[in-house]
């Protein structure tokens, strides 16, 4: 099966570009931040610098690991779903489910290994630049030199390979299990995430305004609530579609297409919800915290600077990964619909009408993801703001929120329309014949 996996990669390398890109970016982030652990472990590093470096590596490295898994899982899920016919043919030819799983996992691990090796150079450059930023902010002494060692290399390669293997195994397992079984497990996980998330945001009121750990419960609560909404996204999207009253042929066709593809859209809704919730909650809570410190007339401590740096860095990582996940998922999903677009054109639809349908689908999905993410974000923002600033909502205005939504709209609609336009360049008859 390993030989078959290698042959599959060589024959159709374009199929694995999305997985390669996700693994590459994930390995860059993990190695870049974990190299701070190697830097902190050098002899002669003072205690304050060591604490800053190890905290940054631990927190961002943990987020990076989680996001690597989500990014690779989203691309592999789309990949496996589009290869259902090919995998079924292998089963009819005598391959067992276990052999197919080993083949898919072998493909993912091989591609992830290439991505991790390619990431070493950029990770070293990024880690050096990150240490320079800590030098400039005074969080790390200028006498501390950069070091890229065994911990960064082993963790980057190891986590990337494990994430790829685990995501591939789950993707092919989902493809071979019954939908009812998948639905029950997904629902249980969703309710568990919502329950723990709700408990976390509620516990914010047990802290005082000056408590150093005040931001942790609402932040993690918002994340867990967004995960719960993301897992329930097919059901929630169905509820939204049932209440829509579309106008025009494009709107009606968009709603019909979304109803038929509601389970496939989970890979798009999940990063949208996570991005909206995590970015909005983190940026607003950090803004409230910074204003509260400024109003008190106190100077920011090293710990406060570390927290601010980590929050902004985490948001930056989220933006990069969400963009990668959305672009990969939307590109693969839209390209896969070439036969559908060709059939619509043969039935009399113009390329403009097809594009308007794709745009309507994108608007519905984006609005649904943004609304669910906003609810999760507000669940964390409101308790934190009440305790920290004695106000229900932040005073920073809606500028931050509009920027987050603008990124979501630009990535979702931009990728969908650009990819659909590219697919529509092929003649309708040719698109139907090639996809058959």
CSV table of C-alpha atoms in Angstrom, one decimal:
chain,number,residue,atom,x,y,z
A,1,UNK,CA,0.0,0.0,0.0
A,2,UNK,CA,2.9,2.4,0.6
A,3,UNK,CA,4.1,1.7,-3.0
A,4,UNK,CA,0.5,2.5,-4.2
A,5,UNK,CA,0.5,5.7,-2.1
A,6,UNK,CA,3.7,6.9,-3.7
A,7,UNK,CA,2.4,6.0,-7.2
A,8,UNK,CA,-0.7,8.0,-6.5
A,9,UNK,CA,1.3,11.1,-5.5
A,10,UNK,CA,3.5,10.9,-8.5
A,11,UNK,CA,0.6,10.4,-10.9
A,12,UNK,CA,-1.6,13.2,-9.6
A,13,UNK,CA,0.6,15.6,-7.5
A,14,UNK,CA,-1.9,18.5,-7.9
A,15,UNK,CA,-4.4,16.6,-5.8
A,16,UNK,CA,-2.1,16.9,-2.8
A,17,UNK,CA,-1.0,20.6,-3.1
A,18,UNK,CA,-3.5,21.8,-0.5
A,19,UNK,CA,-2.3,19.2,2.0
A,20,UNK,CA,1.3,20.2,1.3
A,21,UNK,CA,0.6,23.9,1.8
A,22,UNK,CA,-1.2,23.2,5.1
A,23,UNK,CA,1.6,21.0,6.4
A,24,UNK,CA,4.2,23.5,5.3
A,25,UNK,CA,2.6,26.5,7.0
A,26,UNK,CA,1.9,24.4,10.1
A,27,UNK,CA,5.4,23.2,10.4
A,28,UNK,CA,6.8,26.8,9.9
A,29,UNK,CA,4.7,28.1,12.8
A,30,UNK,CA,5.4,25.2,15.1
A,31,UNK,CA,9.2,25.2,14.5
A,32,UNK,CA,9.4,29.0,14.5
A,33,UNK,CA,7.9,29.3,18.0
A,34,UNK,CA,9.3,26.1,19.4
A,35,UNK,CA,12.8,27.4,18.5
A,36,UNK,CA,12.2,29.9,21.3
A,37,UNK,CA,12.4,26.9,23.6
A,38,UNK,CA,15.8,26.1,22.2
A,39,UNK,CA,16.8,29.7,22.6
A,40,UNK,CA,15.6,29.8,26.2
A,41,UNK,CA,17.5,26.7,27.0
A,42,UNK,CA,20.9,28.2,26.2
A,43,UNK,CA,23.3,28.9,29.1
A,44,UNK,CA,23.4,32.5,30.4
A,45,UNK,CA,19.7,33.4,29.6
A,46,UNK,CA,18.2,35.5,32.4
A,47,UNK,CA,15.0,34.4,34.2
A,48,UNK,CA,12.8,37.1,32.7
A,49,UNK,CA,13.9,36.4,29.1
A,50,UNK,CA,13.6,32.6,29.7
A,51,UNK,CA,10.0,33.0,31.0
A,52,UNK,CA,9.0,35.2,28.0
A,53,UNK,CA,10.4,32.7,25.5
A,54,UNK,CA,9.0,29.6,27.1
A,55,UNK,CA,5.6,31.0,27.6
A,56,UNK,CA,5.4,32.2,24.0
A,57,UNK,CA,6.6,28.8,22.7
A,58,UNK,CA,4.1,26.9,24.9
A,59,UNK,CA,1.0,28.9,24.2
A,60,UNK,CA,1.5,29.6,20.4
A,61,UNK,CA,2.9,26.1,19.9
A,62,UNK,CA,-0.3,24.6,21.4
A,63,UNK,CA,-2.5,26.8,19.2
A,64,UNK,CA,-0.3,25.9,16.2
A,65,UNK,CA,-0.7,22.2,16.8
A,66,UNK,CA,-4.5,22.5,17.0
A,67,UNK,CA,-4.7,24.6,13.8
A,68,UNK,CA,-2.3,22.3,11.9
A,69,UNK,CA,-4.7,19.4,12.6
A,70,UNK,CA,-7.8,21.4,11.6
A,71,UNK,CA,-6.1,22.7,8.4
A,72,UNK,CA,-4.8,19.3,7.3
A,73,UNK,CA,-8.0,17.6,8.3
A,74,UNK,CA,-10.1,20.0,6.2
A,75,UNK,CA,-8.1,19.5,3.1
A,76,UNK,CA,-7.9,15.7,3.5
A,77,UNK,CA,-11.6,15.4,4.1
A,78,UNK,CA,-12.3,17.1,0.8
A,79,UNK,CA,-9.7,15.0,-0.9
A,80,UNK,CA,-11.1,11.7,0.4
A,81,UNK,CA,-14.6,12.7,-0.4
A,82,UNK,CA,-13.7,13.5,-4.0
A,83,UNK,CA,-12.0,10.1,-4.3
A,84,UNK,CA,-15.0,8.0,-3.2
A,85,UNK,CA,-15.3,6.4,-6.6
A,86,UNK,CA,-11.6,5.6,-6.8
A,87,UNK,CA,-11.5,4.1,-3.2
A,88,UNK,CA,-14.6,2.1,-4.0
A,89,UNK,CA,-12.9,0.7,-7.1
A,90,UNK,CA,-10.0,-0.4,-5.0
A,91,UNK,CA,-12.3,-2.2,-2.6
A,92,UNK,CA,-14.0,-4.0,-5.6
A,93,UNK,CA,-10.5,-5.0,-6.8
A,94,UNK,CA,-9.8,-6.8,-3.5
A,95,UNK,CA,-8.3,-4.1,-1.2
A,96,UNK,CA,-9.5,-4.3,2.4
A,97,UNK,CA,-10.7,-1.2,4.3
A,98,UNK,CA,-7.5,-1.5,6.4
A,99,UNK,CA,-5.3,-1.4,3.3
A,100,UNK,CA,-7.1,1.6,1.9
A,101,UNK,CA,-6.7,3.4,5.2
A,102,UNK,CA,-3.0,2.6,5.2
A,103,UNK,CA,-2.7,3.9,1.6
A,104,UNK,CA,-4.4,7.2,2.4
A,105,UNK,CA,-2.5,7.7,5.6
A,106,UNK,CA,0.8,6.9,3.8
A,107,UNK,CA,0.0,9.5,1.2
A,108,UNK,CA,-0.7,12.1,3.9
A,109,UNK,CA,2.4,11.3,5.8
A,110,UNK,CA,4.6,11.4,2.7
A,111,UNK,CA,3.2,14.8,1.7
A,112,UNK,CA,3.5,16.2,5.2
A,113,UNK,CA,7.1,15.1,5.5
A,114,UNK,CA,7.9,17.0,2.3
A,115,UNK,CA,6.1,20.1,3.7
A,116,UNK,CA,7.9,19.8,7.0
A,117,UNK,CA,11.4,19.6,5.4
A,118,UNK,CA,10.6,22.6,3.2
A,119,UNK,CA,9.5,24.6,6.3
A,120,UNK,CA,12.9,24.4,8.1
A,121,UNK,CA,14.5,27.3,6.3
A,122,UNK,CA,11.5,29.7,6.6
A,123,UNK,CA,11.0,28.7,10.3
A,124,UNK,CA,14.6,29.6,11.1
A,125,UNK,CA,14.2,33.0,9.5
A,126,UNK,CA,10.8,33.6,11.2
A,127,UNK,CA,12.2,32.6,14.6
A,128,UNK,CA,15.1,34.9,14.2
A,129,UNK,CA,12.8,37.8,13.3
A,130,UNK,CA,10.5,36.9,16.2
A,131,UNK,CA,13.4,37.1,18.7
A,132,UNK,CA,14.3,40.5,17.2
A,133,UNK,CA,10.8,41.7,17.9
A,134,UNK,CA,11.1,40.6,21.5
A,135,UNK,CA,14.5,42.4,21.7
A,136,UNK,CA,12.9,45.6,20.4
A,137,UNK,CA,10.0,45.5,22.9
A,138,UNK,CA,12.3,44.9,25.8
A,139,UNK,CA,10.7,41.6,26.7
A,140,UNK,CA,14.0,39.7,26.0
A,141,UNK,CA,17.5,40.9,26.7
A,142,UNK,CA,19.5,41.8,23.7
A,143,UNK,CA,22.3,39.5,24.9
A,144,UNK,CA,20.2,36.5,24.1
A,145,UNK,CA,21.2,34.9,20.8
A,146,UNK,CA,18.9,32.9,18.6
A,147,UNK,CA,19.1,29.1,18.5
A,148,UNK,CA,17.3,26.6,16.3
A,149,UNK,CA,17.9,23.2,17.8
A,150,UNK,CA,16.6,19.7,18.3
A,151,UNK,CA,13.4,20.6,20.1
A,152,UNK,CA,12.2,22.9,17.2
A,153,UNK,CA,13.1,20.3,14.6
A,154,UNK,CA,11.7,17.3,16.3
A,155,UNK,CA,8.4,19.0,17.4
A,156,UNK,CA,7.8,20.5,14.0
A,157,UNK,CA,8.3,17.3,12.0
A,158,UNK,CA,6.7,15.1,14.6
A,159,UNK,CA,3.6,17.2,15.2
A,160,UNK,CA,3.1,17.7,11.4
A,161,UNK,CA,3.4,14.0,10.7
A,162,UNK,CA,1.1,13.0,13.5
A,163,UNK,CA,-1.4,15.6,12.6
A,164,UNK,CA,-1.4,14.4,8.9
A,165,UNK,CA,-1.6,10.7,9.9
A,166,UNK,CA,-4.5,11.3,12.4
A,167,UNK,CA,-6.4,13.6,10.1
A,168,UNK,CA,-6.0,11.1,7.2
A,169,UNK,CA,-7.2,8.2,9.3
A,170,UNK,CA,-10.3,10.1,10.5
A,171,UNK,CA,-11.1,11.4,7.0
A,172,UNK,CA,-11.1,7.9,5.4
A,173,UNK,CA,-12.8,6.4,8.5
A,174,UNK,CA,-15.6,9.0,8.1
A,175,UNK,CA,-15.9,8.1,4.4
A,176,UNK,CA,-16.4,4.4,5.2
A,177,UNK,CA,-18.8,4.7,8.2
A,178,UNK,CA,-22.5,5.2,8.1
A,179,UNK,CA,-23.7,8.8,8.3
A,180,UNK,CA,-25.9,8.0,11.3
A,181,UNK,CA,-22.9,6.9,13.3
A,182,UNK,CA,-21.0,10.0,12.4
A,183,UNK,CA,-23.9,12.2,13.2
A,184,UNK,CA,-24.4,10.9,16.7
A,185,UNK,CA,-20.7,11.2,17.6
A,186,UNK,CA,-20.6,14.7,16.1
A,187,UNK,CA,-23.6,15.8,18.1
A,188,UNK,CA,-22.3,14.5,21.4
A,189,UNK,CA,-19.0,16.3,20.9
A,190,UNK,CA,-20.8,19.5,19.9
A,191,UNK,CA,-23.0,19.5,23.0
A,192,UNK,CA,-20.0,18.7,25.2
A,193,UNK,CA,-18.1,21.7,23.7
A,194,UNK,CA,-21.1,24.0,24.2
A,195,UNK,CA,-21.5,22.9,27.8
A,196,UNK,CA,-17.9,23.3,28.8
A,197,UNK,CA,-17.7,26.6,26.9
A,198,UNK,CA,-20.8,28.0,28.6
A,199,UNK,CA,-19.4,27.0,32.0
A,200,UNK,CA,-16.1,28.7,31.2
A,201,UNK,CA,-17.6,32.1,30.2
A,202,UNK,CA,-19.9,32.0,33.2
A,203,UNK,CA,-17.0,31.4,35.5
A,204,UNK,CA,-15.6,34.8,34.4
A,205,UNK,CA,-17.8,36.5,37.0
A,206,UNK,CA,-16.0,34.7,39.8
A,207,UNK,CA,-12.8,36.7,39.0
A,208,UNK,CA,-11.9,40.2,40.1
A,209,UNK,CA,-11.1,43.0,37.6
A,210,UNK,CA,-7.4,42.9,38.4
A,211,UNK,CA,-7.0,39.1,38.4
A,212,UNK,CA,-4.2,38.1,36.1
A,213,UNK,CA,-6.1,35.1,34.8
A,214,UNK,CA,-9.3,37.1,34.0
A,215,UNK,CA,-9.0,36.8,30.3
A,216,UNK,CA,-8.5,33.0,30.2
A,217,UNK,CA,-12.0,31.7,31.0
A,218,UNK,CA,-13.9,33.9,28.5
A,219,UNK,CA,-11.3,33.4,25.8
A,220,UNK,CA,-11.3,29.6,26.0
A,221,UNK,CA,-15.1,29.6,26.5
A,222,UNK,CA,-15.6,31.5,23.2
A,223,UNK,CA,-13.3,29.0,21.5
A,224,UNK,CA,-15.2,26.0,22.8
A,225,UNK,CA,-18.6,27.6,21.9
A,226,UNK,CA,-17.3,28.3,18.4
A,227,UNK,CA,-16.2,24.6,18.1
A,228,UNK,CA,-19.6,23.5,19.3
A,229,UNK,CA,-21.4,25.7,16.7
A,230,UNK,CA,-18.9,24.5,14.1
A,231,UNK,CA,-19.7,20.8,14.8
A,232,UNK,CA,-23.4,21.6,14.6
A,233,UNK,CA,-23.0,23.7,11.5
A,234,UNK,CA,-24.8,21.3,9.1
A,235,UNK,CA,-27.9,21.3,11.3
A,236,UNK,CA,-27.8,25.0,11.9
A,237,UNK,CA,-27.3,25.8,8.2
A,238,UNK,CA,-30.3,23.6,7.4
A,239,UNK,CA,-32.4,25.6,9.9
A,240,UNK,CA,-31.3,28.8,8.2
A,241,UNK,CA,-32.1,27.5,4.7
A,242,UNK,CA,-35.6,26.3,5.8
A,243,UNK,CA,-36.4,29.9,6.8
A,244,UNK,CA,-35.1,31.6,3.7
A,245,UNK,CA,-37.4,32.9,1.0
A,246,UNK,CA,-35.1,33.1,-2.1
A,247,UNK,CA,-36.0,35.5,-4.9
A,248,UNK,CA,-35.0,34.9,-8.5
A,249,UNK,CA,-33.6,31.9,-10.3
A,250,UNK,CA,-30.1,32.3,-8.9
A,251,UNK,CA,-31.3,32.6,-5.3
A,252,UNK,CA,-33.6,29.6,-5.6
A,253,UNK,CA,-30.9,27.4,-7.2
A,254,UNK,CA,-28.4,28.5,-4.5
A,255,UNK,CA,-30.6,27.4,-1.7
A,256,UNK,CA,-31.4,24.1,-3.4
A,257,UNK,CA,-27.7,23.4,-4.0
A,258,UNK,CA,-26.8,24.3,-0.4
A,259,UNK,CA,-29.5,21.9,0.9
A,260,UNK,CA,-28.0,19.1,-1.1
A,261,UNK,CA,-24.4,19.9,0.0
A,262,UNK,CA,-25.1,20.8,3.6
A,263,UNK,CA,-22.9,18.1,5.1
A,264,UNK,CA,-20.0,18.9,2.7
A,265,UNK,CA,-20.1,22.6,3.7
A,266,UNK,CA,-19.0,21.8,7.3
A,267,UNK,CA,-15.4,22.1,6.1
A,268,UNK,CA,-16.1,25.7,5.0
A,269,UNK,CA,-18.3,26.7,7.9
A,270,UNK,CA,-16.0,25.4,10.6
A,271,UNK,CA,-13.0,27.7,9.8
A,272,UNK,CA,-15.4,30.6,9.2
A,273,UNK,CA,-17.0,30.2,12.6
A,274,UNK,CA,-13.7,29.7,14.4
A,275,UNK,CA,-12.1,32.7,12.7
A,276,UNK,CA,-14.9,35.1,13.5
A,277,UNK,CA,-15.2,34.0,17.1
A,278,UNK,CA,-11.5,33.7,18.0
A,279,UNK,CA,-10.4,36.8,16.2
A,280,UNK,CA,-13.3,39.0,17.4
A,281,UNK,CA,-13.1,37.9,21.0
A,282,UNK,CA,-9.3,38.1,21.3
A,283,UNK,CA,-8.9,41.5,19.6
A,284,UNK,CA,-11.8,43.1,21.6
A,285,UNK,CA,-10.7,41.6,25.0
A,286,UNK,CA,-7.1,42.7,24.4
A,287,UNK,CA,-8.3,46.2,23.5
A,288,UNK,CA,-10.4,46.4,26.6
A,289,UNK,CA,-7.4,45.2,28.7
A,290,UNK,CA,-5.0,47.8,27.1
A,291,UNK,CA,-7.5,50.6,27.7
A,292,UNK,CA,-8.0,49.6,31.3
A,293,UNK,CA,-4.3,49.6,32.0
A,294,UNK,CA,-3.9,53.0,30.3
A,295,UNK,CA,-6.8,54.5,32.3
A,296,UNK,CA,-5.2,53.3,35.5
A,297,UNK,CA,-2.0,55.2,34.7
A,298,UNK,CA,0.2,52.1,35.3
A,299,UNK,CA,3.1,51.1,33.1
A,300,UNK,CA,2.8,47.8,31.2
A,301,UNK,CA,4.7,45.1,32.9
A,302,UNK,CA,6.7,42.4,31.0
A,303,UNK,CA,3.9,39.9,31.8
A,304,UNK,CA,1.3,42.3,30.3
A,305,UNK,CA,3.5,42.8,27.2
A,306,UNK,CA,3.8,39.1,26.8
A,307,UNK,CA,0.1,38.6,27.0
A,308,UNK,CA,-0.5,41.3,24.4
A,309,UNK,CA,2.1,39.8,22.1
A,310,UNK,CA,0.7,36.4,22.4
A,311,UNK,CA,-2.9,37.5,21.7
A,312,UNK,CA,-1.9,39.4,18.6
A,313,UNK,CA,0.3,36.6,17.4
A,314,UNK,CA,-2.4,34.0,18.0
A,315,UNK,CA,-4.9,36.1,16.0
A,316,UNK,CA,-2.3,36.4,13.2
A,317,UNK,CA,-1.8,32.7,13.1
A,318,UNK,CA,-5.6,32.2,13.0
A,319,UNK,CA,-5.9,34.6,10.1
A,320,UNK,CA,-3.3,32.8,8.1
A,321,UNK,CA,-4.6,29.3,8.8
A,322,UNK,CA,-8.3,30.2,8.2
A,323,UNK,CA,-7.3,31.8,4.9
A,324,UNK,CA,-5.4,28.6,4.0
A,325,UNK,CA,-8.3,26.3,5.1
A,326,UNK,CA,-10.9,28.3,3.4
A,327,UNK,CA,-9.0,28.8,0.1
A,328,UNK,CA,-8.1,25.1,0.0
A,329,UNK,CA,-11.6,23.8,0.9
A,330,UNK,CA,-13.4,26.3,-1.4
A,331,UNK,CA,-11.0,25.7,-4.3
A,332,UNK,CA,-11.3,21.9,-4.1
A,333,UNK,CA,-15.0,22.0,-3.6
A,334,UNK,CA,-15.7,24.4,-6.4
A,335,UNK,CA,-13.3,22.7,-8.8
A,336,UNK,CA,-15.1,19.4,-8.0
A,337,UNK,CA,-18.4,20.9,-9.3
A,338,UNK,CA,-17.1,21.3,-12.8
A,339,UNK,CA,-19.6,18.6,-14.1
A,340,UNK,CA,-22.5,20.3,-12.2
A,341,UNK,CA,-21.6,23.7,-13.8
A,342,UNK,CA,-21.4,22.0,-17.2
A,343,UNK,CA,-24.8,20.4,-16.8
A,344,UNK,CA,-26.3,23.7,-15.8
A,345,UNK,CA,-24.9,25.4,-18.9
A,346,UNK,CA,-26.1,22.5,-21.1
A,347,UNK,CA,-29.6,23.0,-19.6
A,348,UNK,CA,-29.5,26.7,-20.7
A,349,UNK,CA,-27.8,28.6,-17.9
A,350,UNK,CA,-25.3,31.3,-18.9
A,351,UNK,CA,-21.9,31.5,-17.2
A,352,UNK,CA,-23.1,34.7,-15.6
A,353,UNK,CA,-26.1,33.0,-14.0
A,354,UNK,CA,-23.8,30.2,-12.7
A,355,UNK,CA,-21.5,32.8,-11.1
A,356,UNK,CA,-24.5,34.6,-9.5
A,357,UNK,CA,-25.6,31.3,-8.1
A,358,UNK,CA,-22.2,30.7,-6.6
A,359,UNK,CA,-22.1,34.2,-5.2
A,360,UNK,CA,-25.5,33.7,-3.6
A,361,UNK,CA,-24.3,30.4,-2.0
A,362,UNK,CA,-21.2,32.2,-0.7
A,363,UNK,CA,-23.2,35.0,0.8
A,364,UNK,CA,-25.5,32.6,2.6
A,365,UNK,CA,-22.6,30.5,4.0
A,366,UNK,CA,-20.6,33.6,5.0
A,367,UNK,CA,-23.5,35.2,6.8
A,368,UNK,CA,-24.3,32.0,8.6
A,369,UNK,CA,-20.7,31.4,9.7
A,370,UNK,CA,-20.3,35.1,10.7
A,371,UNK,CA,-23.5,35.1,12.8
A,372,UNK,CA,-22.6,31.9,14.7
A,373,UNK,CA,-19.0,33.1,15.3
A,374,UNK,CA,-20.4,36.4,16.5
A,375,UNK,CA,-22.6,34.8,19.1
A,376,UNK,CA,-19.6,32.7,20.4
A,377,UNK,CA,-17.5,35.9,20.5
A,378,UNK,CA,-20.1,37.9,22.4
A,379,UNK,CA,-20.4,35.2,24.9
A,380,UNK,CA,-16.8,35.7,25.9
A,381,UNK,CA,-16.6,39.5,25.3
A,382,UNK,CA,-19.6,40.5,27.4
A,383,UNK,CA,-18.6,38.8,30.7
A,384,UNK,CA,-15.0,40.0,30.4
A,385,UNK,CA,-16.0,43.6,29.7
A,386,UNK,CA,-18.5,43.6,32.5
A,387,UNK,CA,-15.9,42.5,35.0
A,388,UNK,CA,-12.9,44.4,33.6
A,389,UNK,CA,-14.4,47.7,32.5
A,390,UNK,CA,-17.8,47.7,34.3
A,391,UNK,CA,-19.5,48.0,30.9
A,392,UNK,CA,-21.7,45.5,28.9
A,393,UNK,CA,-19.9,46.1,25.5
A,394,UNK,CA,-16.5,47.4,24.7
A,395,UNK,CA,-16.1,51.1,23.8
A,396,UNK,CA,-13.8,50.5,20.9
A,397,UNK,CA,-16.6,50.6,18.3
A,398,UNK,CA,-17.4,48.2,15.5
A,399,UNK,CA,-14.2,48.8,13.5
A,400,UNK,CA,-12.5,45.6,14.7
A,401,UNK,CA,-15.6,43.5,14.0
A,402,UNK,CA,-16.0,45.0,10.5
A,403,UNK,CA,-12.4,44.2,9.7
A,404,UNK,CA,-12.9,40.6,10.8
A,405,UNK,CA,-16.0,40.2,8.7
A,406,UNK,CA,-14.3,41.9,5.7
A,407,UNK,CA,-11.6,39.3,5.7
A,408,UNK,CA,-14.2,36.5,5.9
A,409,UNK,CA,-16.2,37.9,3.0
A,410,UNK,CA,-13.1,38.6,0.9
A,411,UNK,CA,-11.7,35.1,1.3
A,412,UNK,CA,-14.9,33.2,0.9
A,413,UNK,CA,-16.5,35.1,-2.0
A,414,UNK,CA,-13.2,35.8,-3.7
A,415,UNK,CA,-12.0,32.2,-3.7
A,416,UNK,CA,-15.5,30.8,-4.8
A,417,UNK,CA,-16.0,33.3,-7.6
A,418,UNK,CA,-12.4,33.2,-8.9
A,419,UNK,CA,-12.4,29.4,-8.9
A,420,UNK,CA,-15.8,29.1,-10.5
A,421,UNK,CA,-14.8,31.6,-13.2
A,422,UNK,CA,-11.7,29.4,-13.9
A,423,UNK,CA,-13.8,26.3,-14.1
A,424,UNK,CA,-16.4,27.9,-16.5
A,425,UNK,CA,-13.6,28.6,-19.0
A,426,UNK,CA,-13.8,25.0,-20.1
A,427,UNK,CA,-16.6,24.1,-22.7
A,428,UNK,CA,-19.7,22.7,-21.0
A,429,UNK,CA,-19.6,19.4,-23.0
A,430,UNK,CA,-15.9,18.9,-22.2
A,431,UNK,CA,-16.5,19.6,-18.5
A,432,UNK,CA,-19.3,17.0,-18.3
A,433,UNK,CA,-17.3,14.4,-20.2
A,434,UNK,CA,-14.1,14.8,-18.2
A,435,UNK,CA,-15.9,14.7,-14.9
A,436,UNK,CA,-17.9,11.6,-15.8
